[in-house]
mmCIF file with all atom_site columns, C-alpha atoms in Angstrom:
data_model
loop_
_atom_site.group_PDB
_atom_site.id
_atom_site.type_symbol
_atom_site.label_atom_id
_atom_site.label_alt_id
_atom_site.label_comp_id
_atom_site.label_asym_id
_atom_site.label_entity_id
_atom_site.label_seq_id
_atom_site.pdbx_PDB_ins_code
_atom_site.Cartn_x
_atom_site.Cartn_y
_atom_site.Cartn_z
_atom_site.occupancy
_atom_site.B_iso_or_equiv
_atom_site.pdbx_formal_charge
_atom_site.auth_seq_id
_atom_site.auth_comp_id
_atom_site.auth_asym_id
_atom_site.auth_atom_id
_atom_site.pdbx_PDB_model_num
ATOM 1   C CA . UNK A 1 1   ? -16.124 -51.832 -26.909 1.00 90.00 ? 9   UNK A CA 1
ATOM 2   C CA . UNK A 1 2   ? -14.863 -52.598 -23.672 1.00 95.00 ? 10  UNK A CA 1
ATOM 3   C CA . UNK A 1 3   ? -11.474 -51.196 -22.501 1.00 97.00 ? 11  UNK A CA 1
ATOM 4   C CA . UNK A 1 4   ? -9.376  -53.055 -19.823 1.00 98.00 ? 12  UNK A CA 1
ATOM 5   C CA . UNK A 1 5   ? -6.575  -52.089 -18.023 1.00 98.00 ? 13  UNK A CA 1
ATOM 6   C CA . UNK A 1 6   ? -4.368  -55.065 -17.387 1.00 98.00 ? 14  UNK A CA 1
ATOM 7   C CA . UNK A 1 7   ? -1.511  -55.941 -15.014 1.00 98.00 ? 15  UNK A CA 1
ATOM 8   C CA . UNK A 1 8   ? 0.431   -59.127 -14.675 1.00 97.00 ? 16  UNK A CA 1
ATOM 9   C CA . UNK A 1 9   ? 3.274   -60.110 -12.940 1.00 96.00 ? 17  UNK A CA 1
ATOM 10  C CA . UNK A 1 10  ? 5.734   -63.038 -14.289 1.00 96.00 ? 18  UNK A CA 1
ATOM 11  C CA . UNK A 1 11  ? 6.627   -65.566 -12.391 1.00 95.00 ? 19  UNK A CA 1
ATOM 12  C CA . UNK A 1 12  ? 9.725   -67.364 -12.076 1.00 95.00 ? 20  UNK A CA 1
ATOM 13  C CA . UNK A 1 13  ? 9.057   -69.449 -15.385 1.00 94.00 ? 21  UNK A CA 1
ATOM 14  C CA . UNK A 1 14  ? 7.522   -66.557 -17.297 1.00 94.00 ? 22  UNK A CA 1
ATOM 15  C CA . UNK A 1 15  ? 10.561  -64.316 -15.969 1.00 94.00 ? 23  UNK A CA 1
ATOM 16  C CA . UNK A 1 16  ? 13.014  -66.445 -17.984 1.00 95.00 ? 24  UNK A CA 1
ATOM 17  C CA . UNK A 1 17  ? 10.485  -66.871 -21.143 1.00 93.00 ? 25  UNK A CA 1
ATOM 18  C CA . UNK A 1 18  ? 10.662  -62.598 -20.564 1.00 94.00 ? 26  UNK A CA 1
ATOM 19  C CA . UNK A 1 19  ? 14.382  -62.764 -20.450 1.00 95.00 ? 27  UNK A CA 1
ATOM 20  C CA . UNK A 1 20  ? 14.904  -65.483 -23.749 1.00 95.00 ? 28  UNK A CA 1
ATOM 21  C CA . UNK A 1 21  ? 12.205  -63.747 -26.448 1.00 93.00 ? 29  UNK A CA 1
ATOM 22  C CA . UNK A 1 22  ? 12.441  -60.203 -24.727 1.00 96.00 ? 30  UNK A CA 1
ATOM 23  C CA . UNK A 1 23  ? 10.004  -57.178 -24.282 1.00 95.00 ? 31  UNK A CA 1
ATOM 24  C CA . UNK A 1 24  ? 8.661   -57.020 -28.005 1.00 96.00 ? 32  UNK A CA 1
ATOM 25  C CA . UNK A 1 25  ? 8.226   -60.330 -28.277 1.00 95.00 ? 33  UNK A CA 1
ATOM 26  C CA . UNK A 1 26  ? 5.755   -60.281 -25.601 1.00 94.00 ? 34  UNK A CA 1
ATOM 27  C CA . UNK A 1 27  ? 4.157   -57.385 -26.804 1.00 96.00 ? 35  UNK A CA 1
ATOM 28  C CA . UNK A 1 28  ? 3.621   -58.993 -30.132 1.00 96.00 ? 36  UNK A CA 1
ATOM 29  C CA . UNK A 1 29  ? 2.171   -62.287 -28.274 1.00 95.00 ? 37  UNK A CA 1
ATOM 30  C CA . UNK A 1 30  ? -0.475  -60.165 -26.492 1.00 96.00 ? 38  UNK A CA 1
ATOM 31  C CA . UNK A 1 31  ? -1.173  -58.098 -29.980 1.00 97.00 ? 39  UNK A CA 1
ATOM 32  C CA . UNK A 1 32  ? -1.389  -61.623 -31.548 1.00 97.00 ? 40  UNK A CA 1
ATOM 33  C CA . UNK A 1 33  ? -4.120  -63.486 -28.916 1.00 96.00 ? 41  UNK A CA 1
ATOM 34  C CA . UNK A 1 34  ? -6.365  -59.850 -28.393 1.00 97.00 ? 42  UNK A CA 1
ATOM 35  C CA . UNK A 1 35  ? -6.462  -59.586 -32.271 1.00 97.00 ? 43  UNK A CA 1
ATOM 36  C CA . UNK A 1 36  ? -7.493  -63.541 -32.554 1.00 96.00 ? 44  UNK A CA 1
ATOM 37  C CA . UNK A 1 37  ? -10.375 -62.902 -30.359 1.00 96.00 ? 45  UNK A CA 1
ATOM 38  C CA . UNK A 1 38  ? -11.887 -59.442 -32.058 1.00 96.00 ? 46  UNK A CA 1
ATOM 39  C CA . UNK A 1 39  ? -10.298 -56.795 -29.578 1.00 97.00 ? 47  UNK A CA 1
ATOM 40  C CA . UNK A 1 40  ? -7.065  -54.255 -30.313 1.00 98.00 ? 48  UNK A CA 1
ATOM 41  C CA . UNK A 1 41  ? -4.214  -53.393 -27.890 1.00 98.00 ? 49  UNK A CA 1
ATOM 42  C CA . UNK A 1 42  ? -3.848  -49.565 -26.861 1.00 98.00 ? 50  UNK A CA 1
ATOM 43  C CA . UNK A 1 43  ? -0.651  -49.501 -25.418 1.00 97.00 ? 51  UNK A CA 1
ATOM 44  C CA . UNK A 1 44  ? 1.496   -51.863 -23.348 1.00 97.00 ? 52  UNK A CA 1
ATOM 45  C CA . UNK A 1 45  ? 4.347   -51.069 -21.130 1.00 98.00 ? 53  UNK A CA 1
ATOM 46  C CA . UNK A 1 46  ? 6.597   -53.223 -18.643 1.00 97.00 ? 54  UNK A CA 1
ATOM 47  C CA . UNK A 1 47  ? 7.393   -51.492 -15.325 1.00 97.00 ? 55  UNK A CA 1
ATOM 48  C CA . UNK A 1 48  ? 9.523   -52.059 -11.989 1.00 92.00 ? 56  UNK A CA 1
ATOM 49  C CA . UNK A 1 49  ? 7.884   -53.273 -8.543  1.00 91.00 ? 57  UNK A CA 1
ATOM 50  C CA . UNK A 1 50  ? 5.354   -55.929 -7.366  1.00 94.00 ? 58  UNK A CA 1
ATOM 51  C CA . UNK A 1 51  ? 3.674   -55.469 -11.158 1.00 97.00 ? 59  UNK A CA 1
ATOM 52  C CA . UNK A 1 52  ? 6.072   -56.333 -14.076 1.00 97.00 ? 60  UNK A CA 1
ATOM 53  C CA . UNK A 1 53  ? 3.627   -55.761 -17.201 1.00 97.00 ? 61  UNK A CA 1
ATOM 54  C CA . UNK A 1 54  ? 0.632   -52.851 -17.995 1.00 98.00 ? 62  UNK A CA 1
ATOM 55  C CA . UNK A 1 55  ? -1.372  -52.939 -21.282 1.00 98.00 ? 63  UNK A CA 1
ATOM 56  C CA . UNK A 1 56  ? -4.524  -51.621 -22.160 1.00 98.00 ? 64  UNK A CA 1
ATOM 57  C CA . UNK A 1 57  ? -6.959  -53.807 -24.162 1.00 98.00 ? 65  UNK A CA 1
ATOM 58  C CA . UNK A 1 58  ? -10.362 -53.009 -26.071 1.00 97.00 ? 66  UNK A CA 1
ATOM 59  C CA . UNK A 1 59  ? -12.257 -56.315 -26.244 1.00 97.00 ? 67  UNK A CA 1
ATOM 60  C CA . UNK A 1 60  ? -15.531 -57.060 -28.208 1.00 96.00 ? 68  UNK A CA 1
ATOM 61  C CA . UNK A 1 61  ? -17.081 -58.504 -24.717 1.00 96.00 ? 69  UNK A CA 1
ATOM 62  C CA . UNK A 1 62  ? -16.173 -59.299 -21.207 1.00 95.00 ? 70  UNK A CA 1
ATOM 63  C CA . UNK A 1 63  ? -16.101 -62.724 -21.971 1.00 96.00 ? 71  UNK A CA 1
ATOM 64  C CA . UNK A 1 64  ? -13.297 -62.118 -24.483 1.00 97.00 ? 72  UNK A CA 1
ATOM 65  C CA . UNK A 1 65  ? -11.180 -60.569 -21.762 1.00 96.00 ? 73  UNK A CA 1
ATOM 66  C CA . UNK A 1 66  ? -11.783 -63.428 -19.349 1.00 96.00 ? 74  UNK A CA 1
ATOM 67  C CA . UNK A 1 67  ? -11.264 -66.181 -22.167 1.00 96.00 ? 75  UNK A CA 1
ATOM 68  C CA . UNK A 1 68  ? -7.296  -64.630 -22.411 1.00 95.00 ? 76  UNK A CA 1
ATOM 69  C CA . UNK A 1 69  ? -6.592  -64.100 -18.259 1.00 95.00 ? 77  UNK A CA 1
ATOM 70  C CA . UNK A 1 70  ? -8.456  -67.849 -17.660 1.00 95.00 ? 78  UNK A CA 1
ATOM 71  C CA . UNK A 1 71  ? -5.135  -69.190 -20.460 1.00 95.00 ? 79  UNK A CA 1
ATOM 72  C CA . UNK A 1 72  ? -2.977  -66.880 -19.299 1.00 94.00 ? 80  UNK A CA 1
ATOM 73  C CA . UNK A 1 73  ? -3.198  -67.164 -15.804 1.00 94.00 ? 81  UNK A CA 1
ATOM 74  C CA . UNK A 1 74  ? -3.755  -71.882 -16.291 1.00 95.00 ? 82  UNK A CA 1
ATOM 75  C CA . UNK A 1 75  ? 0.204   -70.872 -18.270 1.00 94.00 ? 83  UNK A CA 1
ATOM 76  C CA . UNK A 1 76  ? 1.494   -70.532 -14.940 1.00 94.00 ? 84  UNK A CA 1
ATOM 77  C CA . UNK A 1 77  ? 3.958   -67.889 -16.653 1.00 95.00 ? 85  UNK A CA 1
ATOM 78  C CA . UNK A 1 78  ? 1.915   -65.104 -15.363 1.00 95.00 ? 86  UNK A CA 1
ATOM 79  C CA . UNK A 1 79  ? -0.602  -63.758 -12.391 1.00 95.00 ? 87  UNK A CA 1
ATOM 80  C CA . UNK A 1 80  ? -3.038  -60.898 -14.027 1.00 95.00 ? 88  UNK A CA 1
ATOM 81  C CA . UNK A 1 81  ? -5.445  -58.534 -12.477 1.00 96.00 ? 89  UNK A CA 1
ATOM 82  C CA . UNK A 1 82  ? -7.841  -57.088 -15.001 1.00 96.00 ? 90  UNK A CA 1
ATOM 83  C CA . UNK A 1 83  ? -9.965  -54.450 -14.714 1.00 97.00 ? 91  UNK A CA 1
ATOM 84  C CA . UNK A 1 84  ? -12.664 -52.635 -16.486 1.00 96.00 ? 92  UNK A CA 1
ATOM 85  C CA . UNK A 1 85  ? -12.093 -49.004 -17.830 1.00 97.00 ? 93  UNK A CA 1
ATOM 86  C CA . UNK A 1 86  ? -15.052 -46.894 -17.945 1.00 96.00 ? 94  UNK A CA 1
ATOM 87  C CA . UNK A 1 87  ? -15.109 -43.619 -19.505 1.00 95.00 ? 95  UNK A CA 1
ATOM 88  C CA . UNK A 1 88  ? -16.301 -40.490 -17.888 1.00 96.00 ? 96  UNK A CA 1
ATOM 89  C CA . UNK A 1 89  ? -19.859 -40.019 -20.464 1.00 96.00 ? 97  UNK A CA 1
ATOM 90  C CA . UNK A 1 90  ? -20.377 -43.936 -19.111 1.00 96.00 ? 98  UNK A CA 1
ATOM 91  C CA . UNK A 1 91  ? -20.167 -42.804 -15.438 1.00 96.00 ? 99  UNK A CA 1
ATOM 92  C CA . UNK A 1 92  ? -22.359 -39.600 -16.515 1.00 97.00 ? 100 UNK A CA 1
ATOM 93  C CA . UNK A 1 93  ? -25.029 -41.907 -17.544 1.00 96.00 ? 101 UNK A CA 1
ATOM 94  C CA . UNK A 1 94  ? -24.299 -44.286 -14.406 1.00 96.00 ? 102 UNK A CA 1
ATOM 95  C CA . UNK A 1 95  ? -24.700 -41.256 -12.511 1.00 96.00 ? 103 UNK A CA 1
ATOM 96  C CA . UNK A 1 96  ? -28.568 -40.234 -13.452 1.00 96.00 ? 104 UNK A CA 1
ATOM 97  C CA . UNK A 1 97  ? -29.563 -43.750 -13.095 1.00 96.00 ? 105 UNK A CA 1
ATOM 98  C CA . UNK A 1 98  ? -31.650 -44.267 -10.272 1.00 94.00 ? 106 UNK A CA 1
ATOM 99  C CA . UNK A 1 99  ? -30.761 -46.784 -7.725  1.00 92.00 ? 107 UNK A CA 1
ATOM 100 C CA . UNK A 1 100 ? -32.336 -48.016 -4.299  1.00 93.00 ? 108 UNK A CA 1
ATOM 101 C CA . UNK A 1 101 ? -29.954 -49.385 -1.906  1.00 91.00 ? 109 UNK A CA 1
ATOM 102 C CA . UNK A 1 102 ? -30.499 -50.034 1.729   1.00 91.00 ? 110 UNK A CA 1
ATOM 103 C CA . UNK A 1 103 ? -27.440 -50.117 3.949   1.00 92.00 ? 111 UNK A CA 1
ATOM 104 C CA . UNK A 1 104 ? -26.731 -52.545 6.318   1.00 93.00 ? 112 UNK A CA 1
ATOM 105 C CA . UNK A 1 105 ? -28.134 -52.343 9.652   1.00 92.00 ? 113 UNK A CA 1
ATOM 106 C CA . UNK A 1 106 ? -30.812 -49.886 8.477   1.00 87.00 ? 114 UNK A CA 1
#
């Protein structure tokens, strides 16, 4: 299954939504949508700095993952950034793949 790291900052709207139903509220809303769509939440933790909000999701499919950031991010509560997790057997096996690639220029 597909693992995604995902970050989102609020904006001023979502800030005050943050502020009225609080961090576990939140939490539960993103345990609520992943679960509705087949995936599982693996942790989820708010943080200081340009990005308010980390969780990481397993999703059935990629098109899962981009079905919650395209309503998230049309809420204009939130701007997310996700990004696929691989693990290291999947980059093992990426590795011994062979690939052809020509640079530019040469």
């Amino acid at each position: 299954m597909p693992k995604f790291l995902v970050q989102a900052s609020y904006t001023t709207k979502g800030s005050e939504g943050l502020v009225k139903e609080g961090g576990t509220g939140r939490r539960d809303a993103v345990e609520q949508v992943t679960k509705r769509l087949g995936g599982t939440v693996e942790s989820t933790y708010f943080a200081f700095g340009d990005v308010d909000f980390y969780s990481i999701l397993d999703f059935p499919d990629n098109v899962s993952m981009a079905a919650v950031a395209l309503a998230v991010k049309a809420s204009g509560a939130i701007q997310t950034k996700a990004t696929v997790l691989l693990t290291p057997e999947e980059i093992d096996t990426a590795a011994k793949k062979s690939v052809e690639f020509r640079p530019p220029g040469t």
